[in-house]
Structure formats: structure tokens, C-alpha cells
PDB file of N, CA and C in Angstrom:
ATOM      1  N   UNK I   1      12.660  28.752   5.542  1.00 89.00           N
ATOM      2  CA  UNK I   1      12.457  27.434   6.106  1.00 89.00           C
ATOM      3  C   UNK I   1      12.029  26.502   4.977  1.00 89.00           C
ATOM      4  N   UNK I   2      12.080  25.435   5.286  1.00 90.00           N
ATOM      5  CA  UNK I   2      12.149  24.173   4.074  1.00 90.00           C
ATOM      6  C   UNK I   2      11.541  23.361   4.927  1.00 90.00           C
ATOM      7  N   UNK I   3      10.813  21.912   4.173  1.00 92.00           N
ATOM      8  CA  UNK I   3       9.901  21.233   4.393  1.00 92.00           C
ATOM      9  C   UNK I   3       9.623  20.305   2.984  1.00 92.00           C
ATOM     10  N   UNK I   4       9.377  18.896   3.445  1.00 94.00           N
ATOM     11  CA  UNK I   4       9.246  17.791   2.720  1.00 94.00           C
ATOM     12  C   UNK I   4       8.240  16.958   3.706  1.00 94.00           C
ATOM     13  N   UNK I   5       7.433  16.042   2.462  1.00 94.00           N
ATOM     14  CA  UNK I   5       6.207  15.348   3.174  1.00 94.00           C
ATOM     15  C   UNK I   5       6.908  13.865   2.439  1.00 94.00           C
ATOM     16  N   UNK I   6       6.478  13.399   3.448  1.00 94.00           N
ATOM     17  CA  UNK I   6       7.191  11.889   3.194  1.00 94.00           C
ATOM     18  C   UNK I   6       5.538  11.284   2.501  1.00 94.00           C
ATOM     19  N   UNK I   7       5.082  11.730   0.815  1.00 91.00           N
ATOM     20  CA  UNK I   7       4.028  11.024   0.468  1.00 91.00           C
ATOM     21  C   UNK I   7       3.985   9.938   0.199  1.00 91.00           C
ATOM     22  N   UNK I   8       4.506   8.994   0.324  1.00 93.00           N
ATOM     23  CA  UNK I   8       5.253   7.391   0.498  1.00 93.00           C
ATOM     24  C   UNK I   8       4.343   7.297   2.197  1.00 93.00           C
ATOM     25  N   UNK I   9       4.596   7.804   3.084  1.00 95.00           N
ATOM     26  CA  UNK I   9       3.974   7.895   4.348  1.00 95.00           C
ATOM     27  C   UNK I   9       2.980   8.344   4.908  1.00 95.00           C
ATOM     28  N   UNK I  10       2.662   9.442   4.047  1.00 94.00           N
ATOM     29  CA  UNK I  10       1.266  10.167   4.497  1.00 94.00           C
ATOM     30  C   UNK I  10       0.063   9.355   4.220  1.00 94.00           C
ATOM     31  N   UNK I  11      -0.750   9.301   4.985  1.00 94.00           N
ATOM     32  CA  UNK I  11      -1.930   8.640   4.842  1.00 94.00           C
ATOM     33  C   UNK I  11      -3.306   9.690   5.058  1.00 94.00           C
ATOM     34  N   UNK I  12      -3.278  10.655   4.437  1.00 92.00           N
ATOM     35  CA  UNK I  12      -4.318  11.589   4.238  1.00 92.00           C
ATOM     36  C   UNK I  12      -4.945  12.065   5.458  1.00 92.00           C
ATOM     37  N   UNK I  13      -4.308  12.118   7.067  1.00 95.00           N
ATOM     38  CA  UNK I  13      -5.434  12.625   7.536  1.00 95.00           C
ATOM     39  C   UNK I  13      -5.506  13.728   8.056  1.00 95.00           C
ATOM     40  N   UNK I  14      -4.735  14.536   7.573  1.00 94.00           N
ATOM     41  CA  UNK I  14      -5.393  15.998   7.039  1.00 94.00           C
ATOM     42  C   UNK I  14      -4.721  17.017   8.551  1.00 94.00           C
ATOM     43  N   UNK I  15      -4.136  16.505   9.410  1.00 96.00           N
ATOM     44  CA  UNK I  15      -3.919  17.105  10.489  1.00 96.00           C
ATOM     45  C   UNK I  15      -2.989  18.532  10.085  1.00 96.00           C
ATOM     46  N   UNK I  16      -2.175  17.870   9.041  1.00 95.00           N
ATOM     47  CA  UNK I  16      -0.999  19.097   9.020  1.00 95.00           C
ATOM     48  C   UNK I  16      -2.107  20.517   7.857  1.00 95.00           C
ATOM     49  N   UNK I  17      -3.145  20.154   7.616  1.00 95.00           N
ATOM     50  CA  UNK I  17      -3.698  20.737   6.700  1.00 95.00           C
ATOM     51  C   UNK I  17      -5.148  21.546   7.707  1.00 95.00           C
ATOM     52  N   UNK I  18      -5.388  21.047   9.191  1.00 96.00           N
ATOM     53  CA  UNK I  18      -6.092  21.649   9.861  1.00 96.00           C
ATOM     54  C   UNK I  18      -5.230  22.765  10.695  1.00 96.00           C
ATOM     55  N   UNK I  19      -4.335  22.361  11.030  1.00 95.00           N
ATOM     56  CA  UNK I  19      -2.946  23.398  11.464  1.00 95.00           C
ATOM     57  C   UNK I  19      -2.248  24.397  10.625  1.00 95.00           C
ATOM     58  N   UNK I  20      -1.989  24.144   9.875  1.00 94.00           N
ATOM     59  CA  UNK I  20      -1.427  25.118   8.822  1.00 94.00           C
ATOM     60  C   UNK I  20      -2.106  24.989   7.289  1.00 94.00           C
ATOM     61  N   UNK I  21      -3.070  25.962   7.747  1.00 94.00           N
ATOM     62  CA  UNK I  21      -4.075  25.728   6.307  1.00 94.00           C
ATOM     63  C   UNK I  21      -3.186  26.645   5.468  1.00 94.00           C
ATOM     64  N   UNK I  22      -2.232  27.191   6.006  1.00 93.00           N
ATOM     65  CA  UNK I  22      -1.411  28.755   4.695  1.00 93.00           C
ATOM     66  C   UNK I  22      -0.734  27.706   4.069  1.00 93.00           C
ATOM     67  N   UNK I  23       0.007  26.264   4.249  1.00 95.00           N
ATOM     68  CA  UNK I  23       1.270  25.914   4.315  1.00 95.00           C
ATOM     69  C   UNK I  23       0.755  24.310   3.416  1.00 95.00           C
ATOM     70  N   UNK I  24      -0.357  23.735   4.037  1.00 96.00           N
ATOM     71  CA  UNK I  24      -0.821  22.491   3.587  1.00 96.00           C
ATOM     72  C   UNK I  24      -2.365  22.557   3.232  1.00 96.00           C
ATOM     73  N   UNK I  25      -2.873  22.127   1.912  1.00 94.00           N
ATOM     74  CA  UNK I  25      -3.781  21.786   1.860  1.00 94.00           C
ATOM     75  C   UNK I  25      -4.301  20.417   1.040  1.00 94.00           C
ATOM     76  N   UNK I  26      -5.291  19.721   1.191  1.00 93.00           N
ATOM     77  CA  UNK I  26      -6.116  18.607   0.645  1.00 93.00           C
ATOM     78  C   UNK I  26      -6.260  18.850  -0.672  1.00 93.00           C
ATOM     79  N   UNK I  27      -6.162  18.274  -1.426  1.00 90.00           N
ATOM     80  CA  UNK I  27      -7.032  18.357  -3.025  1.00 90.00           C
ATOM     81  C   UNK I  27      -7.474  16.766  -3.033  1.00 90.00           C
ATOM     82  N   UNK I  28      -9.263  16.608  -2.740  1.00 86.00           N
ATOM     83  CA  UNK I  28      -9.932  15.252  -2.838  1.00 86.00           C
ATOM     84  C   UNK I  28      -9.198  15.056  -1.167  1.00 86.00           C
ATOM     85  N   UNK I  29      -9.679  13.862  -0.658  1.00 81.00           N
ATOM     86  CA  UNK I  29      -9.460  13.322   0.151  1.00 81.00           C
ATOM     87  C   UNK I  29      -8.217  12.806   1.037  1.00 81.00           C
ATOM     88  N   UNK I  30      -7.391  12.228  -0.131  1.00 79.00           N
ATOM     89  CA  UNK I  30      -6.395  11.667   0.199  1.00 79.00           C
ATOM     90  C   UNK I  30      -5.053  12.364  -0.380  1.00 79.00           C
ATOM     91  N   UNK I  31      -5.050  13.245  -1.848  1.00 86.00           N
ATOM     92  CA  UNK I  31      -3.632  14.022  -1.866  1.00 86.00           C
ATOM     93  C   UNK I  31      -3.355  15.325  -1.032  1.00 86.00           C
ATOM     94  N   UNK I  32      -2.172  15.372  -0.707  1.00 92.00           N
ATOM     95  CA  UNK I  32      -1.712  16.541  -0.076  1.00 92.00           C
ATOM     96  C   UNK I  32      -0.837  17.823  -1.185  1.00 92.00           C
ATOM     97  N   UNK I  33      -1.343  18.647  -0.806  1.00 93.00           N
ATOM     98  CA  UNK I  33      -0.572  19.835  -1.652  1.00 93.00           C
ATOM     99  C   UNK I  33       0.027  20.463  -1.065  1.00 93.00           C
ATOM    100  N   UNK I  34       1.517  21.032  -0.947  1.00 92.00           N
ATOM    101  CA  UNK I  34       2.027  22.033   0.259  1.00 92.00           C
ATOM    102  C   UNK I  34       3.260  22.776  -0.662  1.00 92.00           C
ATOM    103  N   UNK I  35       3.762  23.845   0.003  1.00 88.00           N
ATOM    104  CA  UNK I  35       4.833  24.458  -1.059  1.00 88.00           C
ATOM    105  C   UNK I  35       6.032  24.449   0.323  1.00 88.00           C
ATOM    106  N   UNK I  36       7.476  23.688  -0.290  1.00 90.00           N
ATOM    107  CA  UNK I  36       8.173  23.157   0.538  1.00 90.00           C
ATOM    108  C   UNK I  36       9.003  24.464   0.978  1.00 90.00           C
ATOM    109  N   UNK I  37       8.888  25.355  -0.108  1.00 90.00           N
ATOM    110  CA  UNK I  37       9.600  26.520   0.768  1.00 90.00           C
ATOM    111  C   UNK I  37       8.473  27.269   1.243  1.00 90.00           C
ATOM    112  N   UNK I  38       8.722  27.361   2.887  1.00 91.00           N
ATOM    113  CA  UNK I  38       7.716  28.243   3.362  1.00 91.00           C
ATOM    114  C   UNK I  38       8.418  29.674   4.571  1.00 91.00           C
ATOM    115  N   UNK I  39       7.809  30.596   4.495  1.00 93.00           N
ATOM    116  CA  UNK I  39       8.013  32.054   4.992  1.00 93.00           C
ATOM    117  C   UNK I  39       8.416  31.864   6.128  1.00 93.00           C
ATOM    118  N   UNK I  40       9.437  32.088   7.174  1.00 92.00           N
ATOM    119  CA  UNK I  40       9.482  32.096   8.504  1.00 92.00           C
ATOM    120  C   UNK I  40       8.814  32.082   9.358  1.00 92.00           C
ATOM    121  N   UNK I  41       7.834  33.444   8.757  1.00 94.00           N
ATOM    122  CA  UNK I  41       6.475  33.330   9.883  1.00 94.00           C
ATOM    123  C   UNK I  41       5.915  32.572  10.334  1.00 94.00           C
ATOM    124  N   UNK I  42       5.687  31.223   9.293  1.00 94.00           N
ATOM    125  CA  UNK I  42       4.826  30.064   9.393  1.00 94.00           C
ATOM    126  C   UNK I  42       5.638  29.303   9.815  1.00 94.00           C
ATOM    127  N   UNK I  43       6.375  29.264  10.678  1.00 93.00           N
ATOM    128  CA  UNK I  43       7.347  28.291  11.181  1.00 93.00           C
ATOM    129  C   UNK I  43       6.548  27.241  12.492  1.00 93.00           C
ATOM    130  N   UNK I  44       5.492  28.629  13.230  1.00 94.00           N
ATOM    131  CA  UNK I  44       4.957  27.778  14.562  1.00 94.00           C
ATOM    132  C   UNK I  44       3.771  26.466  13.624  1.00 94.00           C
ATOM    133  N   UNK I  45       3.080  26.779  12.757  1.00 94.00           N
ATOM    134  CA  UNK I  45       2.037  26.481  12.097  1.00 94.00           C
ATOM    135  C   UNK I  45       2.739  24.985  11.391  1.00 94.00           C
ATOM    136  N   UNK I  46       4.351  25.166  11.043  1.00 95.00           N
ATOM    137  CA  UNK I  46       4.580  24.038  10.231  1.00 95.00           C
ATOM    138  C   UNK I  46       5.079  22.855  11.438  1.00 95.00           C
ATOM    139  N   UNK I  47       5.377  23.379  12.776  1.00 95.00           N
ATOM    140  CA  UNK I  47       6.121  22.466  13.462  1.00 95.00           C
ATOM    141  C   UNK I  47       4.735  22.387  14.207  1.00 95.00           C
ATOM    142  N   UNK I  48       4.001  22.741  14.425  1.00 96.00           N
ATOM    143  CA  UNK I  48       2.046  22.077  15.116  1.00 96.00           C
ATOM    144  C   UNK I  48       1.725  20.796  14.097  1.00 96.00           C
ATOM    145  N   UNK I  49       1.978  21.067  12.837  1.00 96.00           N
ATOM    146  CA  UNK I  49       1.400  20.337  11.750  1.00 96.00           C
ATOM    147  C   UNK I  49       2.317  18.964  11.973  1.00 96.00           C
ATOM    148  N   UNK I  50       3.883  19.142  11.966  1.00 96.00           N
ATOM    149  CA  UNK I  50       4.546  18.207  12.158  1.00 96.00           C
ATOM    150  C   UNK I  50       4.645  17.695  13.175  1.00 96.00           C
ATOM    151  N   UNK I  51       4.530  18.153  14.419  1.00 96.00           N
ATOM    152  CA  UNK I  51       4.130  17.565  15.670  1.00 96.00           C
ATOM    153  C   UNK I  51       2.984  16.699  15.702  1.00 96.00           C
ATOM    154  N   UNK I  52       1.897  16.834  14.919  1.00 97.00           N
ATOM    155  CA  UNK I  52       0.824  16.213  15.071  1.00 97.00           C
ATOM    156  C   UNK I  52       0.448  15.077  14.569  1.00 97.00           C
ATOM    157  N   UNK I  53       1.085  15.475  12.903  1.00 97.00           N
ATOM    158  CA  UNK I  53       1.288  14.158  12.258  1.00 97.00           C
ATOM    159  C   UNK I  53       1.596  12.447  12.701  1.00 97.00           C
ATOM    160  N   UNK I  54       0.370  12.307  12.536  1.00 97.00           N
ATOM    161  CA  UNK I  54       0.229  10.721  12.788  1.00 97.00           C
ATOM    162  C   UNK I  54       1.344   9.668  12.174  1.00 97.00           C
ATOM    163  N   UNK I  55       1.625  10.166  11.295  1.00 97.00           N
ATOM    164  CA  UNK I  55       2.841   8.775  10.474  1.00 97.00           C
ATOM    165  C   UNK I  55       4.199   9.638  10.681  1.00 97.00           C
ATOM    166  N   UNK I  56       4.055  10.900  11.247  1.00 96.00           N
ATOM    167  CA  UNK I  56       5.460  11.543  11.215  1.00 96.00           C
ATOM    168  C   UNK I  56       5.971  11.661   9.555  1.00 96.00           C
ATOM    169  N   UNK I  57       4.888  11.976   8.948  1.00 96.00           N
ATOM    170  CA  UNK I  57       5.449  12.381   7.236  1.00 96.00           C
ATOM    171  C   UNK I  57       6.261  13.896   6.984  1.00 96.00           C
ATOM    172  N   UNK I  58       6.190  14.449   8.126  1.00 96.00           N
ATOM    173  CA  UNK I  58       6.565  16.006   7.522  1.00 96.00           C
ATOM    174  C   UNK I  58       8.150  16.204   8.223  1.00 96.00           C
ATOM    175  N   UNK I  59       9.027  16.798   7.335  1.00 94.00           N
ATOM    176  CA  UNK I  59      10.106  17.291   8.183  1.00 94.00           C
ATOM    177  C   UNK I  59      10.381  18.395   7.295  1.00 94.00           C
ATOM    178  N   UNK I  60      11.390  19.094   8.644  1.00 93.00           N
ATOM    179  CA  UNK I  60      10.953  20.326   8.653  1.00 93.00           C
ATOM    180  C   UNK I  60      12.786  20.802   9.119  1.00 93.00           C
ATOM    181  N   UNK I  61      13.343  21.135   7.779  1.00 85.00           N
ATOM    182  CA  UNK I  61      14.901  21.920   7.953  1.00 85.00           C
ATOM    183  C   UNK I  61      15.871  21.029   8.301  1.00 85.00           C
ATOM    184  N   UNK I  62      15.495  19.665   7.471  1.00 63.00           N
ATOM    185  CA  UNK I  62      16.256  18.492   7.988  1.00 63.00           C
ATOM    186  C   UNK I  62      17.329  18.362   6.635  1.00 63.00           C
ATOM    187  N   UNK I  63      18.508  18.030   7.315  1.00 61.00           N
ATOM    188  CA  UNK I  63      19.566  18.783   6.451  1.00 61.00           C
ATOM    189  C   UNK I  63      19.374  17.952   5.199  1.00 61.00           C
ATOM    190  N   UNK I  64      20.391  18.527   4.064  1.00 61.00           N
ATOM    191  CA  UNK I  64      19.873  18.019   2.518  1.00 61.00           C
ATOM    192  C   UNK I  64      18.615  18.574   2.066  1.00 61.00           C
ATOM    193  N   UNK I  65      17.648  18.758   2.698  1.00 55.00           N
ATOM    194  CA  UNK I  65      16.579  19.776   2.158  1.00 55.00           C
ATOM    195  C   UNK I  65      17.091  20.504   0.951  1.00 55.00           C
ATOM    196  N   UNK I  66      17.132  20.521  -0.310  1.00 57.00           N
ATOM    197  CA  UNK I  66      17.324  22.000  -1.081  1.00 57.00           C
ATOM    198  C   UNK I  66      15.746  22.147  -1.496  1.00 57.00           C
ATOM    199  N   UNK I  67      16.117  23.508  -2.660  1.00 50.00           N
ATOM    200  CA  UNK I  67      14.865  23.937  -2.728  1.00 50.00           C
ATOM    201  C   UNK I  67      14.230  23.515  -4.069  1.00 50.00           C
ATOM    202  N   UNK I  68      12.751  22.939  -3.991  1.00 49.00           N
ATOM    203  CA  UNK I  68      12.244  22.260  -5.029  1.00 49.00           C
ATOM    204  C   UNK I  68      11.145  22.887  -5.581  1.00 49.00           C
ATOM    205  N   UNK I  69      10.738  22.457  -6.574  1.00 50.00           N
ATOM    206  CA  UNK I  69       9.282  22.938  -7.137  1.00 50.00           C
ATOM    207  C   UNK I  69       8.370  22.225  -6.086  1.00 50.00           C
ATOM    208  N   UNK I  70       6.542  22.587  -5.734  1.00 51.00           N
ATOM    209  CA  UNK I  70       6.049  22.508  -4.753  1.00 51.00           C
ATOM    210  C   UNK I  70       5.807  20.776  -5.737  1.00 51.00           C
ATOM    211  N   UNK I  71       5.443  20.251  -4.937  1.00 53.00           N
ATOM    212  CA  UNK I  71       4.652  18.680  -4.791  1.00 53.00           C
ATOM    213  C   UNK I  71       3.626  18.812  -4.535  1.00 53.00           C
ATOM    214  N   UNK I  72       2.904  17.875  -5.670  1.00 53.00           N
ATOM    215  CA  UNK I  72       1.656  17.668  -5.822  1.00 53.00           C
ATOM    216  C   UNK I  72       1.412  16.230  -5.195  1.00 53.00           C
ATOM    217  N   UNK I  73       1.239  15.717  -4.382  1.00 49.00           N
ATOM    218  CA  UNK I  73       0.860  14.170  -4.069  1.00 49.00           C
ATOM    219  C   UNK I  73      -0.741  13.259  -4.099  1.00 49.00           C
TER     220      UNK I  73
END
């Protein structure tokens, strides 16, 4: 599974990082750290995170996805 954070959109509040702490985490307040290729398993954990998301920054196997080095934002 694949995954991109729209950090242009994210506004730090941490939801996708209380949901899927394996998948997203905080560094300081406001950047997000996440690794865009993530394990199947974590599939329920990444679509809670993206469901929840307030600005709708996260998508999740949306086509054009390839695979990148993780983002630091």
C-alpha cells in the first residue's frame, strides 16, 4: 500500500499520528514524518488516520502513487 500527505495541506493536528502511530509520527509540533510505503497490515490504521484528517491531507493508493523515499515535512 502507498500513501502521500498533502504537506502543502496539513496543518499539524496530529490526528493521523494518534491513529496510526506505526505509520505517522510528529517531530516538534507542526512537521509530520510518515514512510509512504506502508505494510498491508496497516491498511485499517492508515484509512482511520485518513478518514479523520481534518484538511483531508492523506491519500491513500490514489493512482500515480509510485514509490518514494519517506518525507520529512
Amino acid at each position: 500500500m502507498r500513501l502521500v500527505v498533502d504537506l502543502n495541506r496539513c496543518q499539524g493536528y496530529a490526528q493521523c499520528a494518534f491513529l496510526g502511530p506505526d505509520v505517522f509520527r510528529m517531530h516538534g509540533e507542526e512537521a509530520l514524518l510518515y514512510d509512504p510505503v506502508v505494510p498491508e497490515d496497516r491498511r485499517p490504521q492508515v484509512l482511520a488516520a485518513a478518514a479523520a484528517c481534518p484538511v483531508q491531507a492523506i491519500l491513500v493508493d490514489a493512482p500515480g502513487l509510485r514509490e518514494v523515499d519517506p518525507v520529512v515535512g
